XYZ file of C-alpha atoms in Angstrom:
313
model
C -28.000 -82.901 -6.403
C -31.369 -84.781 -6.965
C -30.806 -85.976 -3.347
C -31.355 -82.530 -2.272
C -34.803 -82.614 -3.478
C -37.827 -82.906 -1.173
C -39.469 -86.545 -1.778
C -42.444 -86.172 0.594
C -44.372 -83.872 -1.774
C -48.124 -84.007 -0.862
C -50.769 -84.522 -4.306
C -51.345 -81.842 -6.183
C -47.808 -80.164 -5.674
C -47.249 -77.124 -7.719
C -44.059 -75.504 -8.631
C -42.888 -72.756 -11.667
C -41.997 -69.265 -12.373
C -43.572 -65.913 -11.337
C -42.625 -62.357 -12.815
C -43.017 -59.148 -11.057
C -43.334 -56.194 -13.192
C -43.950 -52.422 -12.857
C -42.950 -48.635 -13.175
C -39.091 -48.297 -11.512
C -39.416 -47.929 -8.186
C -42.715 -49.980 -7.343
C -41.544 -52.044 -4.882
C -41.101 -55.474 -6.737
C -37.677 -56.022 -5.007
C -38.749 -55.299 -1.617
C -41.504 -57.980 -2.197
C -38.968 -60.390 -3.699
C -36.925 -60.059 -0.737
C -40.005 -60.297 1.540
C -41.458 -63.230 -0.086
C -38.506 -65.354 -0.157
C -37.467 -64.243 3.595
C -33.818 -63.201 2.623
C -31.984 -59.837 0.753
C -31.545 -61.902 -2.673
C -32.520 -58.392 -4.199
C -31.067 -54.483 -3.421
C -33.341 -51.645 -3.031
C -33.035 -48.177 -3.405
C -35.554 -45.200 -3.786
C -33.400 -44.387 -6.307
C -35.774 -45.881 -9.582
C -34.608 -48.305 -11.729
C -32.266 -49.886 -9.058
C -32.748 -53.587 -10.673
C -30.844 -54.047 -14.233
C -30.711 -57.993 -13.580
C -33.530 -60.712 -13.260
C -32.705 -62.058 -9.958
C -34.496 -65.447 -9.375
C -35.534 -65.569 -5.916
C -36.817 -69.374 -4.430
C -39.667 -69.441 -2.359
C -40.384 -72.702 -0.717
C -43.488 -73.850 0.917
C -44.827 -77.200 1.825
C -47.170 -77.579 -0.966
C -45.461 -75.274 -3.410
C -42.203 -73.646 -4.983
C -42.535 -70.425 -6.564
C -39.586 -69.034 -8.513
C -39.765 -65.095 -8.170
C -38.255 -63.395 -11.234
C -37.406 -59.432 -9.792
C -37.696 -57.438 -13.294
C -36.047 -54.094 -14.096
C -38.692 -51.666 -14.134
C -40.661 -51.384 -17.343
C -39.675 -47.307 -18.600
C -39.785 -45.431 -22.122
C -36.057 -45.994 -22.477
C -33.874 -43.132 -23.293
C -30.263 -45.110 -23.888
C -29.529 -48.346 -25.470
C -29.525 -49.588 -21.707
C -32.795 -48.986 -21.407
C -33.725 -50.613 -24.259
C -32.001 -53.502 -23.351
C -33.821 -53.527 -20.085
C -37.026 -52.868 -21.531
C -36.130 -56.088 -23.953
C -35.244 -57.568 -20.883
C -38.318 -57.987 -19.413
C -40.240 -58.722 -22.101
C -38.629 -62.243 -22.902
C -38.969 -62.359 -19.326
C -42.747 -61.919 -19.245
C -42.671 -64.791 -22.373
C -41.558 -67.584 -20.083
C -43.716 -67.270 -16.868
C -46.794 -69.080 -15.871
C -48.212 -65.945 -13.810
C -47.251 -62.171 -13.908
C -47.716 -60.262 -10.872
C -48.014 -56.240 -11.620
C -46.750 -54.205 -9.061
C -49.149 -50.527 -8.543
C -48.217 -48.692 -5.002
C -51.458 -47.769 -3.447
C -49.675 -44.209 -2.792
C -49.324 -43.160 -5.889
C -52.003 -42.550 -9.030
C -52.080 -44.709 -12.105
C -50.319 -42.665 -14.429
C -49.056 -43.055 -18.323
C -46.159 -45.378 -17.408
C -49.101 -47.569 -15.529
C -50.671 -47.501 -18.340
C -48.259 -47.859 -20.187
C -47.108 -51.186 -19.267
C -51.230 -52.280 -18.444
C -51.080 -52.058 -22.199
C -48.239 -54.724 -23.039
C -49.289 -56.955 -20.282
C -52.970 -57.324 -22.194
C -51.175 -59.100 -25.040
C -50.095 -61.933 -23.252
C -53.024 -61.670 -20.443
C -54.548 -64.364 -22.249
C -51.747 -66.910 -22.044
C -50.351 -65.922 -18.854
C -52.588 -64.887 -15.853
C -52.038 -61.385 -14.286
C -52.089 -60.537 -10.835
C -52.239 -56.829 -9.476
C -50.445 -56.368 -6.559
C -51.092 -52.895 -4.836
C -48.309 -52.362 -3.006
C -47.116 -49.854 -0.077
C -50.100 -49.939 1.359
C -48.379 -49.007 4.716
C -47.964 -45.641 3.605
C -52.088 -44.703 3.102
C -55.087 -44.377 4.900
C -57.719 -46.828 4.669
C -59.781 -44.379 2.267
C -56.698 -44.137 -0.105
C -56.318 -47.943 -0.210
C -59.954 -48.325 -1.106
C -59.525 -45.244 -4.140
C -56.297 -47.355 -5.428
C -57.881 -50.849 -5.415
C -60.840 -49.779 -7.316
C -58.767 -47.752 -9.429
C -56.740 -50.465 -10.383
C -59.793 -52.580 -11.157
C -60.265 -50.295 -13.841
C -57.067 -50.224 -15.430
C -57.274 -53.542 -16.839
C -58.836 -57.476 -16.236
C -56.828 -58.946 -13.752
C -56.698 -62.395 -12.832
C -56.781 -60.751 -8.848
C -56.107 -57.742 -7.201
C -53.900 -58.163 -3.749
C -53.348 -55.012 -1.509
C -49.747 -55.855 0.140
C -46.742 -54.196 2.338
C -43.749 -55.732 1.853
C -42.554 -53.730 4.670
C -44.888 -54.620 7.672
C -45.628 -58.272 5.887
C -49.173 -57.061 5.264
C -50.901 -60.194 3.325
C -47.176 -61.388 1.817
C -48.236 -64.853 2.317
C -51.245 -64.198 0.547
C -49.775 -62.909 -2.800
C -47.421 -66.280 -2.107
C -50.278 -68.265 -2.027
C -52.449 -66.364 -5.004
C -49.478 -66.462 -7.108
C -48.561 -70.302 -6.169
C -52.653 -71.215 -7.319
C -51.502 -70.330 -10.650
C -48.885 -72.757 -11.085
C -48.961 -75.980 -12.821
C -48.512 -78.822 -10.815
C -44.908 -80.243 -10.689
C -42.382 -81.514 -8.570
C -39.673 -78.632 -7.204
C -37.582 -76.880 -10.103
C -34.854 -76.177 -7.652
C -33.306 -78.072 -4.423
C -34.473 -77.619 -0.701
C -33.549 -74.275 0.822
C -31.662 -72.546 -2.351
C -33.217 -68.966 -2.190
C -31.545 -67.630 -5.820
C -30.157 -69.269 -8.585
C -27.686 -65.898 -9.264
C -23.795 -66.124 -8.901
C -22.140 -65.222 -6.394
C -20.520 -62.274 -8.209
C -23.622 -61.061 -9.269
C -24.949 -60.426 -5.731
C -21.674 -58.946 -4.576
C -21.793 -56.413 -7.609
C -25.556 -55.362 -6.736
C -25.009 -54.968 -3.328
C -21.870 -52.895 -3.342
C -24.095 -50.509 -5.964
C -26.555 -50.421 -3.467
C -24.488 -49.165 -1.310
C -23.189 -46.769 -3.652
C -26.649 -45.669 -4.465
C -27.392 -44.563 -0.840
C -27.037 -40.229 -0.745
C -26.248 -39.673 -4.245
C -27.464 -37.276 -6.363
C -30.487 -38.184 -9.488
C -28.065 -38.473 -12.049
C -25.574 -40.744 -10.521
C -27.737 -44.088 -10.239
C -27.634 -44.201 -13.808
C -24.197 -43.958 -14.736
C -23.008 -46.414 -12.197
C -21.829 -49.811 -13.339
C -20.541 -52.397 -10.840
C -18.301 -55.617 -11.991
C -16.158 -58.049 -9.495
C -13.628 -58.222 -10.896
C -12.114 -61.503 -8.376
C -13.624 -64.021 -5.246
C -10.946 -66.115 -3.773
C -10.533 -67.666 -0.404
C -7.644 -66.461 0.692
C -4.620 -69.154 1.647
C -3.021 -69.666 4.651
C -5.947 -68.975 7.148
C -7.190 -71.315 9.515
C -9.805 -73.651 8.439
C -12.710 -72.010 11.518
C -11.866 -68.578 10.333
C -11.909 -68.345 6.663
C -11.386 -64.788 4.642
C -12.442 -64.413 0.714
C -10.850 -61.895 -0.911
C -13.209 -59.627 -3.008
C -11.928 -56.983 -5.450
C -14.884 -54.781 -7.432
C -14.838 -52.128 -9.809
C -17.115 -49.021 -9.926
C -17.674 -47.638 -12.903
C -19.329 -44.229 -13.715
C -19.276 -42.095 -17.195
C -17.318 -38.777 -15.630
C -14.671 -37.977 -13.850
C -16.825 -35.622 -11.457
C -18.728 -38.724 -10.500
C -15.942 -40.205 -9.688
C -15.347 -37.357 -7.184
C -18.720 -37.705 -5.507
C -18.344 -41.578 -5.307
C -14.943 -41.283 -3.663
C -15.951 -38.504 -1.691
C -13.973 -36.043 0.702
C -10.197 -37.374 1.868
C -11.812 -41.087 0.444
C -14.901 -40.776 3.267
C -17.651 -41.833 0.626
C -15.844 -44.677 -0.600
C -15.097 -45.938 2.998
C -18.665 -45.689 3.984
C -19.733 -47.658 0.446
C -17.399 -50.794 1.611
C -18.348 -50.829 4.931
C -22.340 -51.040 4.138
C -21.254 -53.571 1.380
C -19.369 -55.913 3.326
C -21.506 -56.634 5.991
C -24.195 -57.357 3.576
C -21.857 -59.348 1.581
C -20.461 -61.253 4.593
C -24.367 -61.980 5.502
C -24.720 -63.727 1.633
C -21.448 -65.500 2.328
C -21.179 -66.421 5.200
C -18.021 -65.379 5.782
C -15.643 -62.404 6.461
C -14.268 -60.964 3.684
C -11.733 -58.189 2.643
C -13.209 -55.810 -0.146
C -11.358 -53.931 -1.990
C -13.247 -50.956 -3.893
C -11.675 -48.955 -7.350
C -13.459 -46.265 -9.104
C -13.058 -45.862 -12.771
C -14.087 -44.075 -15.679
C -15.891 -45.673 -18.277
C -17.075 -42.770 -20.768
C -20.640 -42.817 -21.955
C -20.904 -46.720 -21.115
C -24.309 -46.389 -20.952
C -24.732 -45.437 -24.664
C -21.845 -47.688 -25.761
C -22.615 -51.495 -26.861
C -18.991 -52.394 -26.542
C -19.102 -51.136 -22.760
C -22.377 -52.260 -22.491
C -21.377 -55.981 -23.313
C -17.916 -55.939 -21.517
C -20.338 -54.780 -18.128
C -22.704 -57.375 -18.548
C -25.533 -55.720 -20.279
C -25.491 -57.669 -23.710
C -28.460 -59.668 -23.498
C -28.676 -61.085 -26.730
């Protein structure tokens, strides 16, 4: 592998780890995807989408900055969210710069400050970055009210106003987060955008699909796990197939009903938005095959919990 790392590095080279942090639903994946110019994480107005820290690899000629896309910071009210919440806090113990995600359309509220509060305990060992984000959705007045709004919450390290969407100043939150780096050669080789599994990916995007039109209480319950990924044999060598089978799981039978939908409709639509997102990842055509099941209460259960992925000790 060490072949695959770049050997022209110019002096003063930086390269390390970066967290994003926030409320659910701030837009810390939609920057993660921006900044490293690929869908490495799903998004979904639905909050606390992310339940994994995806590692997304941004590569620039005098820098590599290693995105780490947190779950959204929350008062949890299962032992998921506790786990979560635990989640991100060994996270935030291992970067050398945290970038804080506020949307410059909504106010600072508790959970803002909520989370402005942990992030001053380790402020003074690792620099913090504000990042005001959806700034495509406000006026120029309401931009100005949020930045100096967020200069009072707390002492940042900066304060960037950003759209993921429209790219507005993406390569500058690159480039504020990179000056915080220490310098070192690349952590990772030459054009790898994640370090995640395969599987992993596949599971988040077929929940993202999943996630699209439900109702509030479904995100929640739903649990994704693939369950196989094998070429399949026999095909020609130009036009390969993988075979992909995946579980859904939810905690009730009704939900069940609403992810299948009417005559199997829902479910149909899920796979189709799925694989062609999947297929973009992989390069390659696959077959999916989609099952529902029933996992009662998983989200309260630490045996479930662990068998679905969620045991993070």
């Amino acid at each position: 592998m060490t072949d695959l790392f770049r050997t022209d590095l110019p002096e003063g080279y930086r390269a390390g780890f970066a967290c994003l942090v926030g409320r659910p639903n701030t837009g810390k994946s939609t920057l993660t995807n921006a900044l490293v110019g690929s869908k490495i994480a799903i998004t979904s107005a639905k909050p606390q989408t992310t339940r994994h820290t995806i590692r997304g690899i941004v590569h620039r000629d005098d820098h590599q900055l290693v995105l780490v896309d947190t779950p959204g910071l929350h008062r949890p009210r299962t032992l998921l969210g506790a786990r979560l919440n635990d989640l991100v806090a060994a996270t935030l113990s291992e970067v050398d710069v945290i970038g804080f995600c506020l949307p410059a359309n909504e106010r600072i509220g508790p959970g803002d400050r909520y989370i402005a509060e942990q992030l001053q305990m380790v402020s003074g060992r690792t620099p913090v970055v504000a990042l005001v984000t959806k700034t495509d959705l406000v006026d120029r007045e309401r931009l100005t009210e949020a930045l100096i709004a967020v200069e009072q919450l707390g002492d940042f390290a900066d304060i960037v106003p950003v759209s993921a969407r429209d790219g507005y100043q993406v390569d500058t939150v690159d480039a504020v987060l990179a000056k915080h780096l220490p310098e070192s050669p690349p952590l990772y080789p030459d054009g790898e955008i994640t370090d995640e599994p395969e599987t992993v990916l596949v599971a988040e995007l077929v929940r993202e699909a999943a996630l699209e039109g439900v109702r509030d209480e479904l995100p929640h319950s739903l649990a994704v796990q693939v369950e196989e990924m094998r070429p399949r044999e026999d095909r020609p060598e130009d036009k390969p197939l993988w075979d992909v089978h995946v579980n859904l799981f939810v905690e009730r039978p009704s939900q069940k009903a609403i992810v299948i939908g009417r005559k199997g409709a829902r479910l149909k639509e899920i796979g189709m938005t799925a694989r062609k997102n999947i297929e973009a990842i992989l390069g390659t055509s696959i077959y999916l095959d989609l099952h529902v099941k029933v996992a009662k209460d998983w989200q309260r259960d630490p045996k479930q919990l662990g068998r679905l992925g969620f045991d993070f000790s």
